[in-house]
PDB file of C-alpha atoms in Angstrom:
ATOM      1  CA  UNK A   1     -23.162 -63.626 -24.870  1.00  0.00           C
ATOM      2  CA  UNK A   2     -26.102 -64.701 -26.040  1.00  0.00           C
ATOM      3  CA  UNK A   3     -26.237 -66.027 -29.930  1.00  0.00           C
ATOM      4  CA  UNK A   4     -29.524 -64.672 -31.204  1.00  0.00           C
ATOM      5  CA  UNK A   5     -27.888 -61.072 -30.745  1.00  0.00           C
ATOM      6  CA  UNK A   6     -28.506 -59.462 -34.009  1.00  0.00           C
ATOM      7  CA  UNK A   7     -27.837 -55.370 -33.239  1.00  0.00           C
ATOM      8  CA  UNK A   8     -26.033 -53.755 -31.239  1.00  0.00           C
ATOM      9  CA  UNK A   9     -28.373 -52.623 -28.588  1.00  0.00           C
ATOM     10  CA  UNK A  10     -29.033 -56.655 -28.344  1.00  0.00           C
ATOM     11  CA  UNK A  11     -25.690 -56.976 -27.303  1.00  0.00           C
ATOM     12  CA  UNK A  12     -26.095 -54.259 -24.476  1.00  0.00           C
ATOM     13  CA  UNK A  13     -29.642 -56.076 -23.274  1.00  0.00           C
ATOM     14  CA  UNK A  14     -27.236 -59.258 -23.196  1.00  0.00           C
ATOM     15  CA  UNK A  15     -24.594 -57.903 -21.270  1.00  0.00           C
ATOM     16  CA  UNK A  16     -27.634 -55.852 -18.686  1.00  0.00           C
ATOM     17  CA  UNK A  17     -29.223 -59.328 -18.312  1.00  0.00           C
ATOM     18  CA  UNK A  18     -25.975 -61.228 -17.815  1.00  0.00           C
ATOM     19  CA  UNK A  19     -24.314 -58.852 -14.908  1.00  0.00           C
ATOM     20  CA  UNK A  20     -25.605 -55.150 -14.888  1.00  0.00           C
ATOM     21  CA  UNK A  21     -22.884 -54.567 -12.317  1.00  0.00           C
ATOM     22  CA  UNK A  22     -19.663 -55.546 -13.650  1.00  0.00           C
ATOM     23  CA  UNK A  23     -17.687 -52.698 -15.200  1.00  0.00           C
ATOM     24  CA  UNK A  24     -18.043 -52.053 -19.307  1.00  0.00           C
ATOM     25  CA  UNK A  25     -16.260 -49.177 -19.894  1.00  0.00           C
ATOM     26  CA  UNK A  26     -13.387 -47.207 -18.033  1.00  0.00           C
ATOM     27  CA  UNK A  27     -12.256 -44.718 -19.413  1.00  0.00           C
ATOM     28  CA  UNK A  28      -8.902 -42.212 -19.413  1.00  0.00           C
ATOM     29  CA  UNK A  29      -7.710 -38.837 -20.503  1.00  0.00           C
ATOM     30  CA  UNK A  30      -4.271 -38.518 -20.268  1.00  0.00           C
ATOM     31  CA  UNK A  31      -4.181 -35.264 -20.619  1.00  0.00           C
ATOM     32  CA  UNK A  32      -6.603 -33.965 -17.856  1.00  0.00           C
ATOM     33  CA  UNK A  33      -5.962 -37.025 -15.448  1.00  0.00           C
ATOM     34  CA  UNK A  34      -9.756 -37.555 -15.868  1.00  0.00           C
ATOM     35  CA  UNK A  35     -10.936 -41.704 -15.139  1.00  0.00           C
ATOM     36  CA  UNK A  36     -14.741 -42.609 -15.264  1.00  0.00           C
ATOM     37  CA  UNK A  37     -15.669 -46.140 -15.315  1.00  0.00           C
ATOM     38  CA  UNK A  38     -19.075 -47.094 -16.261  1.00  0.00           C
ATOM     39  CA  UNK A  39     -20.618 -50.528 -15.405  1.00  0.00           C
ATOM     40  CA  UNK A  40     -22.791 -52.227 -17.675  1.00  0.00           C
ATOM     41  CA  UNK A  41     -26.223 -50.240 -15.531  1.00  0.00           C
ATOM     42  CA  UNK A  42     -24.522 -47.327 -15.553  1.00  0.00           C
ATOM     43  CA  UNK A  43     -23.640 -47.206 -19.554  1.00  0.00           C
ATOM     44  CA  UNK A  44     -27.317 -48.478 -20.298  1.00  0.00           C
ATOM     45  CA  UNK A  45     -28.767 -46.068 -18.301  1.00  0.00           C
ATOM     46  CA  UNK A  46     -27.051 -43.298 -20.234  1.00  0.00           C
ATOM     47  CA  UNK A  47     -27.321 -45.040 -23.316  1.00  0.00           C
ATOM     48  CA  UNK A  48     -31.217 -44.964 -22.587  1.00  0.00           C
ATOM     49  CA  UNK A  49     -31.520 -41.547 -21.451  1.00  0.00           C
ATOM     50  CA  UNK A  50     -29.784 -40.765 -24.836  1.00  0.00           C
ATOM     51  CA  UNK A  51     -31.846 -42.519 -27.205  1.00  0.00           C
ATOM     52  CA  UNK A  52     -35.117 -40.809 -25.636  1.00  0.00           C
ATOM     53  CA  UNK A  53     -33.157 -37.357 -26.615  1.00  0.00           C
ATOM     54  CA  UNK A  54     -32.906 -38.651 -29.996  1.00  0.00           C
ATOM     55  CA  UNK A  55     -36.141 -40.101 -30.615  1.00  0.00           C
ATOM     56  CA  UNK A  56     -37.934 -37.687 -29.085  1.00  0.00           C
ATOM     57  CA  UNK A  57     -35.640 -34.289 -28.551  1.00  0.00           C
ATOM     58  CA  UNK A  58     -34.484 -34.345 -31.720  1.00  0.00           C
ATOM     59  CA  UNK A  59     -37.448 -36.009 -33.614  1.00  0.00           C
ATOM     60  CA  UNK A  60     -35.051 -38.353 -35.591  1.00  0.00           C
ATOM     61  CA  UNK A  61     -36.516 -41.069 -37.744  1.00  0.00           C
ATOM     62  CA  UNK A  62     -35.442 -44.817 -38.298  1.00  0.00           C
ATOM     63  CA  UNK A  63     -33.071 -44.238 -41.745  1.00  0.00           C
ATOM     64  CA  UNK A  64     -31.889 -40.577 -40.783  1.00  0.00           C
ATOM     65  CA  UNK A  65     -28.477 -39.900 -40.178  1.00  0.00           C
ATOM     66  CA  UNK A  66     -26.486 -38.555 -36.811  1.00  0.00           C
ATOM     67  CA  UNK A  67     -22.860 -37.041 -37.902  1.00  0.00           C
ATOM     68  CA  UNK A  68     -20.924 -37.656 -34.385  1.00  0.00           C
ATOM     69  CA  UNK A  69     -17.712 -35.345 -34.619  1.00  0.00           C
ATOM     70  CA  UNK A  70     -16.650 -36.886 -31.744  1.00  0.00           C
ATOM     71  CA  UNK A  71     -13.300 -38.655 -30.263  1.00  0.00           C
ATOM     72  CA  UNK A  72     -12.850 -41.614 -29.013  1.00  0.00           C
ATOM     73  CA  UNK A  73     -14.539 -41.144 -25.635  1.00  0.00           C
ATOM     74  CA  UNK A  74     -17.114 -42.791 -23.269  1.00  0.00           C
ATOM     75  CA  UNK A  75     -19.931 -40.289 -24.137  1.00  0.00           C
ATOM     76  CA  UNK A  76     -19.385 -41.070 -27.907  1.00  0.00           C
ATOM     77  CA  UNK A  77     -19.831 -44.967 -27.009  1.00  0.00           C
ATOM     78  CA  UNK A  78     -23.262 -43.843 -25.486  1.00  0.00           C
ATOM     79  CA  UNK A  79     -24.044 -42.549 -28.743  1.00  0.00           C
ATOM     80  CA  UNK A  80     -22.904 -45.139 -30.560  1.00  0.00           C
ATOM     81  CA  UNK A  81     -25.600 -47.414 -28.723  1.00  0.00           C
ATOM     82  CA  UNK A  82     -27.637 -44.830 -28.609  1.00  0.00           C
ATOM     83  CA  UNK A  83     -27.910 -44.273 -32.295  1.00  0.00           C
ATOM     84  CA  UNK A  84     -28.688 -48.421 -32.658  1.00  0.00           C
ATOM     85  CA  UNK A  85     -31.231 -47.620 -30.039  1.00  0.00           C
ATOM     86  CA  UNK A  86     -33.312 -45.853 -32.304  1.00  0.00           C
ATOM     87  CA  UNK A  87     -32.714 -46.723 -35.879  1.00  0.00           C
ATOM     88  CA  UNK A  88     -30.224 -43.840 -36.817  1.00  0.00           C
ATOM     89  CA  UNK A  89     -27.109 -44.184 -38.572  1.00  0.00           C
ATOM     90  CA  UNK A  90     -24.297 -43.384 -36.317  1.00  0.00           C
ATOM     91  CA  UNK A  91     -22.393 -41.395 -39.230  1.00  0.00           C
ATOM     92  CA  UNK A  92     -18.411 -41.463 -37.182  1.00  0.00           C
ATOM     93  CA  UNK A  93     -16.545 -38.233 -38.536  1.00  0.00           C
ATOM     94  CA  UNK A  94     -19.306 -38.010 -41.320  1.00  0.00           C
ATOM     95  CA  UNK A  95     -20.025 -34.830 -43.447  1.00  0.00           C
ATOM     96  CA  UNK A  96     -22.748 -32.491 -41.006  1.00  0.00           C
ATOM     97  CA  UNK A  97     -23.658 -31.036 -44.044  1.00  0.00           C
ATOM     98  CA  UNK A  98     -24.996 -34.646 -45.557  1.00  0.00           C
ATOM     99  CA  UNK A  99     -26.296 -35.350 -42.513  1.00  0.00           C
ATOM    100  CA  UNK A 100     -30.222 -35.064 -41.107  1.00  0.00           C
ATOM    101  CA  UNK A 101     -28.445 -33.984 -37.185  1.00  0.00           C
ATOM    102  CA  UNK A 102     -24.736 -33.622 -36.067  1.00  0.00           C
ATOM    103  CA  UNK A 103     -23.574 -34.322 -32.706  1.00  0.00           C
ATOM    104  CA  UNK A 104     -20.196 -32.120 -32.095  1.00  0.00           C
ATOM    105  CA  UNK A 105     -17.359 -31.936 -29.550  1.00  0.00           C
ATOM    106  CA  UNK A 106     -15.929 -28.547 -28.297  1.00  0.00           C
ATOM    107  CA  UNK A 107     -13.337 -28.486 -31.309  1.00  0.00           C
ATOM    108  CA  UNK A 108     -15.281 -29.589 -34.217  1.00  0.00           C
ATOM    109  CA  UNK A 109     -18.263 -26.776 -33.637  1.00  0.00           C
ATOM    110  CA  UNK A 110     -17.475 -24.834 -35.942  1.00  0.00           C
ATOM    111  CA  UNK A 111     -17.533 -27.761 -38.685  1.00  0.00           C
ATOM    112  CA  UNK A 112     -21.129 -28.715 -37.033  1.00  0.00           C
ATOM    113  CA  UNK A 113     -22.591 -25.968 -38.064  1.00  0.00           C
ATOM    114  CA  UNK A 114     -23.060 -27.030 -41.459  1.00  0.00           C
ATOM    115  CA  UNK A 115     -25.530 -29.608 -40.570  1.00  0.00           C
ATOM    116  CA  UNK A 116     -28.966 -27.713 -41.132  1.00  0.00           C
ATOM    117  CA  UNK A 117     -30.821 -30.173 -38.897  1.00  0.00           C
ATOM    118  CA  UNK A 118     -30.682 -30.334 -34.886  1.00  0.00           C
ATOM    119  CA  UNK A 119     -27.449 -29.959 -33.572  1.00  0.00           C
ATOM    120  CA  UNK A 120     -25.960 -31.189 -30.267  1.00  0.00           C
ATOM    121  CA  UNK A 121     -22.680 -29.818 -28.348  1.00  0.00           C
ATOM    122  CA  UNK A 122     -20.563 -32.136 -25.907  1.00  0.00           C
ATOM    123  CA  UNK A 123     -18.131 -30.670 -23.539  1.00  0.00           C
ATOM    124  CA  UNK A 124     -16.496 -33.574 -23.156  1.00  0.00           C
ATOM    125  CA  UNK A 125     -15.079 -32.070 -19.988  1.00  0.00           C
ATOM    126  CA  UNK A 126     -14.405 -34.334 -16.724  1.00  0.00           C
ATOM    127  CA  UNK A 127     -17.349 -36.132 -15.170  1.00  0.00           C
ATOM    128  CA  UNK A 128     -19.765 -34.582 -18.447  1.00  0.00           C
ATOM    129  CA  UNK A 129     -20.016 -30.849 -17.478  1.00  0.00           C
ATOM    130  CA  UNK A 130     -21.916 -28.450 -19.050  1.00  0.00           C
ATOM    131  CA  UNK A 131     -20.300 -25.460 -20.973  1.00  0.00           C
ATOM    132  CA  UNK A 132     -20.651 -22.397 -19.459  1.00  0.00           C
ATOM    133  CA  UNK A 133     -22.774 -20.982 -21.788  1.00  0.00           C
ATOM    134  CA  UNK A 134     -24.367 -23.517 -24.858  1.00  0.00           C
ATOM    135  CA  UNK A 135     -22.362 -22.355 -28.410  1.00  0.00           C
ATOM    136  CA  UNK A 136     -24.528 -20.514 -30.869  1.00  0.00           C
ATOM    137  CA  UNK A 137     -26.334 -22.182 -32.318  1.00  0.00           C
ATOM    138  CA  UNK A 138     -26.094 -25.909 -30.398  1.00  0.00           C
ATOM    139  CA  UNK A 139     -27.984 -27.082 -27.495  1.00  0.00           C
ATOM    140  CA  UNK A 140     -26.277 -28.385 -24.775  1.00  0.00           C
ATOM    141  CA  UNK A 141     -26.182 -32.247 -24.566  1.00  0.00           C
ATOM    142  CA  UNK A 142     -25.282 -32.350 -20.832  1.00  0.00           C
ATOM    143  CA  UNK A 143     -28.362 -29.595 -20.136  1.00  0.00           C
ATOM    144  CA  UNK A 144     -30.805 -31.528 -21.760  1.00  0.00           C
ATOM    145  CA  UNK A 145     -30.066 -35.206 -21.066  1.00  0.00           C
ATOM    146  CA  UNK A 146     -30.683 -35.736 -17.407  1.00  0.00           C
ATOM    147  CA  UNK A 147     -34.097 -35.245 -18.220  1.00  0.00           C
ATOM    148  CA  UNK A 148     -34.925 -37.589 -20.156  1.00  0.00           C
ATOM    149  CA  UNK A 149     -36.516 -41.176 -19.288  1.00  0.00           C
ATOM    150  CA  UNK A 150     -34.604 -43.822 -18.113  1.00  0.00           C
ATOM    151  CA  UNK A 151     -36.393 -46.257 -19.971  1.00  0.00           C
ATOM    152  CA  UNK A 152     -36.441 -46.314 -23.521  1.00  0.00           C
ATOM    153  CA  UNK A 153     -38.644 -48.052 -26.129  1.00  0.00           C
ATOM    154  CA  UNK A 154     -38.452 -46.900 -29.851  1.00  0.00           C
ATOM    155  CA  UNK A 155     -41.282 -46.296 -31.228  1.00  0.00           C
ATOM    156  CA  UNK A 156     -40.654 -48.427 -34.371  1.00  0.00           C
ATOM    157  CA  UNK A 157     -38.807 -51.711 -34.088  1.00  0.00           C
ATOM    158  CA  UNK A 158     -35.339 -51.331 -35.167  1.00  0.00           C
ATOM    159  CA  UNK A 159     -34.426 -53.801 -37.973  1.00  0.00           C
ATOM    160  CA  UNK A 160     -31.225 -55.921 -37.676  1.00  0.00           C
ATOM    161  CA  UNK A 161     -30.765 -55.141 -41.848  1.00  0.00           C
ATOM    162  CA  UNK A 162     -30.879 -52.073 -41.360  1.00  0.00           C
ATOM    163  CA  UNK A 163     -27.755 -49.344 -41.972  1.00  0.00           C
ATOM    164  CA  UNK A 164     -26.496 -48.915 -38.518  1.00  0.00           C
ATOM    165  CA  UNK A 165     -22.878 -47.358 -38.787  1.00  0.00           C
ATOM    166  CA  UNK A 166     -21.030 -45.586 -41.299  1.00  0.00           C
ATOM    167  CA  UNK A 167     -17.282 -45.515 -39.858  1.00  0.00           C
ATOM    168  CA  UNK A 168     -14.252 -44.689 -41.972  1.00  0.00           C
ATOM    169  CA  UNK A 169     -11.844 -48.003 -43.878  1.00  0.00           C
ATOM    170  CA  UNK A 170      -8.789 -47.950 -45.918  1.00  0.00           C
ATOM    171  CA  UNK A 171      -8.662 -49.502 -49.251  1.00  0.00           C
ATOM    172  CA  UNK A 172      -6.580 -49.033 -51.961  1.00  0.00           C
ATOM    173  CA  UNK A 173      -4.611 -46.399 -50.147  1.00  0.00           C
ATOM    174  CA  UNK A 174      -7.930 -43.909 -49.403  1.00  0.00           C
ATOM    175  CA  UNK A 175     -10.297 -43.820 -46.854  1.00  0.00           C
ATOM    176  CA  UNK A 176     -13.608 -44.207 -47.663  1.00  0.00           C
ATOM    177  CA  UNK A 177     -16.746 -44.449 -45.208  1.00  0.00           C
ATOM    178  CA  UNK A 178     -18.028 -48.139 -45.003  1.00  0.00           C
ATOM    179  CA  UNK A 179     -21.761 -48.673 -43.942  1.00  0.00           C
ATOM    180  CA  UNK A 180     -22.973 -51.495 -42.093  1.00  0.00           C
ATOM    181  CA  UNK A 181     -25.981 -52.891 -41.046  1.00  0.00           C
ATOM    182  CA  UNK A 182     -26.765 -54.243 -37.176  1.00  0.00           C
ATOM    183  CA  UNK A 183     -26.314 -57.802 -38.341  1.00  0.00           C
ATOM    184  CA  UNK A 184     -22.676 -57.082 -40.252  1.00  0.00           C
ATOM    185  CA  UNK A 185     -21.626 -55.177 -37.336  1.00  0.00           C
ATOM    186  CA  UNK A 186     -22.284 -57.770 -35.160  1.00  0.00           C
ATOM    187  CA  UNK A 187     -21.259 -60.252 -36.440  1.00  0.00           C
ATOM    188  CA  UNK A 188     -17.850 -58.408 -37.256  1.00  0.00           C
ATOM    189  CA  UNK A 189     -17.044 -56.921 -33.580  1.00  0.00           C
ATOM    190  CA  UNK A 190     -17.686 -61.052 -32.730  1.00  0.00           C
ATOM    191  CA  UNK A 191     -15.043 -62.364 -35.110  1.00  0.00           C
ATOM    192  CA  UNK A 192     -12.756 -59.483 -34.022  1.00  0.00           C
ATOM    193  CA  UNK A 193     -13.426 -60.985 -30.660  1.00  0.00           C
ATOM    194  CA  UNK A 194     -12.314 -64.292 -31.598  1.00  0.00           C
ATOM    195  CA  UNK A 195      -8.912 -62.915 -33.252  1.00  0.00           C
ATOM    196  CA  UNK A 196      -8.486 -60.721 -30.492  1.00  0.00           C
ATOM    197  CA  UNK A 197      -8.708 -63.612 -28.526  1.00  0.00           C
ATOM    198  CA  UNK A 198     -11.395 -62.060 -25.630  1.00  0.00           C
ATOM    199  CA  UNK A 199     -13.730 -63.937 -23.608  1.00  0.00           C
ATOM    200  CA  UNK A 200     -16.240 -63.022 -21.317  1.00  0.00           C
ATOM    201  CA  UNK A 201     -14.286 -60.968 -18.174  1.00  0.00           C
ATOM    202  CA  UNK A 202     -11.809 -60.204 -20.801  1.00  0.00           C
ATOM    203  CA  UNK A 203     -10.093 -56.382 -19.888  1.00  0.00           C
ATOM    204  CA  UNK A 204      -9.071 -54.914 -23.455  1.00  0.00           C
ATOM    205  CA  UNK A 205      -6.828 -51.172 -23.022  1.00  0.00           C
ATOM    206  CA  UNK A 206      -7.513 -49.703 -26.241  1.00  0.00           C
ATOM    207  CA  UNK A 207      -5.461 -46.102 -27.262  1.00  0.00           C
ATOM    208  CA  UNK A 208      -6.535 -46.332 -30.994  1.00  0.00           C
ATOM    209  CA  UNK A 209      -7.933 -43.635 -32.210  1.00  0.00           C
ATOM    210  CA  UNK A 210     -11.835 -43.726 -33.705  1.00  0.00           C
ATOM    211  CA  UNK A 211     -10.995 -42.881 -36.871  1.00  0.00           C
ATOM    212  CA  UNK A 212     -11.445 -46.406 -38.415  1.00  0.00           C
ATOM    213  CA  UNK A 213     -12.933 -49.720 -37.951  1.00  0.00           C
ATOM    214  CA  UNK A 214     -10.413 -51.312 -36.115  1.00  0.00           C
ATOM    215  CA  UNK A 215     -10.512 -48.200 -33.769  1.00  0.00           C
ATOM    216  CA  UNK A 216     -14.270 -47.638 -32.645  1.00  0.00           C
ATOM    217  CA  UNK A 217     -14.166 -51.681 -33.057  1.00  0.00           C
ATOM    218  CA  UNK A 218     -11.338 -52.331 -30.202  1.00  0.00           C
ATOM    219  CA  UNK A 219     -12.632 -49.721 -28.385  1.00  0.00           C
ATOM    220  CA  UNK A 220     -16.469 -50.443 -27.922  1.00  0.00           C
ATOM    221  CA  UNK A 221     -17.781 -53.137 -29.897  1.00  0.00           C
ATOM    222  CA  UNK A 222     -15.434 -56.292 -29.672  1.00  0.00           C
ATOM    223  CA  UNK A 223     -15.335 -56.731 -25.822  1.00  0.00           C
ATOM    224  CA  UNK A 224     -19.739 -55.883 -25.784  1.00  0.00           C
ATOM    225  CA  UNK A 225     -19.723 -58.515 -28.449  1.00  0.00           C
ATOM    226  CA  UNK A 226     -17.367 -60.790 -25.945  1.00  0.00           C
ATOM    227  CA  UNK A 227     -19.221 -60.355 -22.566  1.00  0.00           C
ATOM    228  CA  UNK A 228     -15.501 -58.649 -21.562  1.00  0.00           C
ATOM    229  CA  UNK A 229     -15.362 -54.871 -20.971  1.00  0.00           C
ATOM    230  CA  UNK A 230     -12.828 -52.309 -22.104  1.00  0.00           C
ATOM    231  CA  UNK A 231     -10.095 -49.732 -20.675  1.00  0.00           C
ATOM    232  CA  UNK A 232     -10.889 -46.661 -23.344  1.00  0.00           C
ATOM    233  CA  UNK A 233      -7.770 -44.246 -23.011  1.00  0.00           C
ATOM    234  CA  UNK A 234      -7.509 -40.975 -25.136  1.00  0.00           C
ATOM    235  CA  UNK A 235      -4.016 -39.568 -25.157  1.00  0.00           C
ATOM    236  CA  UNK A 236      -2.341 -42.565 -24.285  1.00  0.00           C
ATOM    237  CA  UNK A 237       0.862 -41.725 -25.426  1.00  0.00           C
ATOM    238  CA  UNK A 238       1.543 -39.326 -23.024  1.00  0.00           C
ATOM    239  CA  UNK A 239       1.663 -42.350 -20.322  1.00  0.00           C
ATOM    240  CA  UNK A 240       5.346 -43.448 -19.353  1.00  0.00           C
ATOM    241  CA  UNK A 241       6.052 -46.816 -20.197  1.00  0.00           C
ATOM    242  CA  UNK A 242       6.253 -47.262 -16.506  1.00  0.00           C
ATOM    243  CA  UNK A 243       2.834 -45.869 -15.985  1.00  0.00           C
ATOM    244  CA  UNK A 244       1.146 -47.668 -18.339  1.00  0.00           C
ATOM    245  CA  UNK A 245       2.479 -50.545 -16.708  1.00  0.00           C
ATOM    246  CA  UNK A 246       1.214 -49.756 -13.809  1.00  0.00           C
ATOM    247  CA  UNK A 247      -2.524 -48.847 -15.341  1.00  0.00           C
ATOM    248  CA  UNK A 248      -2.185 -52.469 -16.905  1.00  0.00           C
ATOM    249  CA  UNK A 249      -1.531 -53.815 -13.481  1.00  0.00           C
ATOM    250  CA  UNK A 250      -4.056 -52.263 -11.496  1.00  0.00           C
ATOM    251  CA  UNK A 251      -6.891 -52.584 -14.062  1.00  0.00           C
ATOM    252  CA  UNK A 252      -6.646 -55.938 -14.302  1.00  0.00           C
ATOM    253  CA  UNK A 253      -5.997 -55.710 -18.443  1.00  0.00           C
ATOM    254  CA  UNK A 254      -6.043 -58.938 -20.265  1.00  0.00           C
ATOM    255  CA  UNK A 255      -5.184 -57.926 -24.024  1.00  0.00           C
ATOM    256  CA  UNK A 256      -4.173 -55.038 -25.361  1.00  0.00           C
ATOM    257  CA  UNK A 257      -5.249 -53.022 -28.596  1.00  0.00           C
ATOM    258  CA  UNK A 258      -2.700 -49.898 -28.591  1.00  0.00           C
ATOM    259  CA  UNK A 259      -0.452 -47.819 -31.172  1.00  0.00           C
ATOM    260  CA  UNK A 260       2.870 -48.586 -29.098  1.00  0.00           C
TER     261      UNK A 260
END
């Protein structure tokens, strides 16, 4: 990847320029069978479509604050590189009520609704349907994405010191957001690349949840930051050992990042 990266959404131009075609992000639910893999075109192209919703669907500022009440899931690492896009803080699991606009899945709605800004609702259903009617008081993200440009600019130059991600750490035995800027959180997701060992083509399977760090870290940022891509699974544990095997097998996994 290339050196001078200093935010995230330099990392994603890196990884376009490098080989648009080669897979970034696969992704599982073990519970509905779903499996969507996204190459590096594909992601960016959602990723773009995204950040023109933000910038200019939901009129968010540089500085202002996105609560994503999201899991770990391939739509919530197009908001995560969405968010850098634009200047907004991706706010992971953060308060709607603190925040300027909240971005909620189907379970955490109710929660959203304390955010007093614009509010967006995800399905998170297989292959990104629509709900069959938009909750009250949400708009649907998957009605009014495909809209949206494919191209995206922001309209003010996004700063590499400035906040880019709150995300949940442990210290001292509580758990306490942490906020970094687009420098810090490159330059972490690259030395978590080097312990994790990844290189470019690496394959990391990540089941950790994004709750933390390490999580959203394993499961997005690292293998962007390594020119590798990653195999995102939600509800891993339901796998058999001998099915998981098999997933390791046939996707070609190189390192693993897992609860088990």
């Amino acid at each position: 990847m290339n050196a001078s990266d200093r935010t995230p959404a330099d990392l994603l131009r890196s990884a376009l320029a490098a080989d648009p075609a080669r897979p970034l992000v696969t992704y599982y639910d073990d519970a509905t069978g779903e499996r969507v893999e996204l190459s590096v075109a594909t992601f960016a192209n959602w990723v773009a479509k995204t950040a023109n919703l933000i910038q200019d669907g939901l009129s968010a500022e540089p500085g202002e604050r996105v609560a994503l009440l999201l899991p770990a899931h391939w739509q919530t690492a197009v908001w995560l590189l969405a968010c850098a896009s634009t200047g907004v803080v991706a706010d992971l699991g953060g308060d709607p009520a603190g925040a300027d606009h909240v971005v909620a899945g189907p379970d955490r709605l109710e929660e959203g609704l304390a955010c007093t800004g614009g509010r967006l609702a995800l399905s998170l259903a297989p292959l990104g349907r629509r709900f069959p009617a938009p909750p009250a008081g949400y708009d649907d993200y998957a009605v009014e994405v495909p809209s949206q440009g494919d191209r995206f600019a922001p309209y003010v130059p996004v700063a590499a010191d400035a906040p880019a991600l709150a995300v949940p750490e442990s210290a001292a035995g509580r758990t306490e957001p942490t906020e970094l800027t687009g420098a810090e959180l490159v330059e972490r997701a690259r030395s978590d690349a080097r312990r994790r060992g990844l290189e470019p083509g690496s394959r990391l399977l990540s089941g950790l949840a994004w709750d933390s760090w390490e999580g959203v870290s394993a499961g997005l940022y690292a293998p962007l930051a390594a020119g590798g891509s990653v195999v995102l699974c939600r509800h891993l544990d339901r796998l058999t050992p001998e099915a998981l095997a098999a997933r390791i097998e046939s996707e070609r996994v190189t390192h693993r990042a897992d609860a088990s």
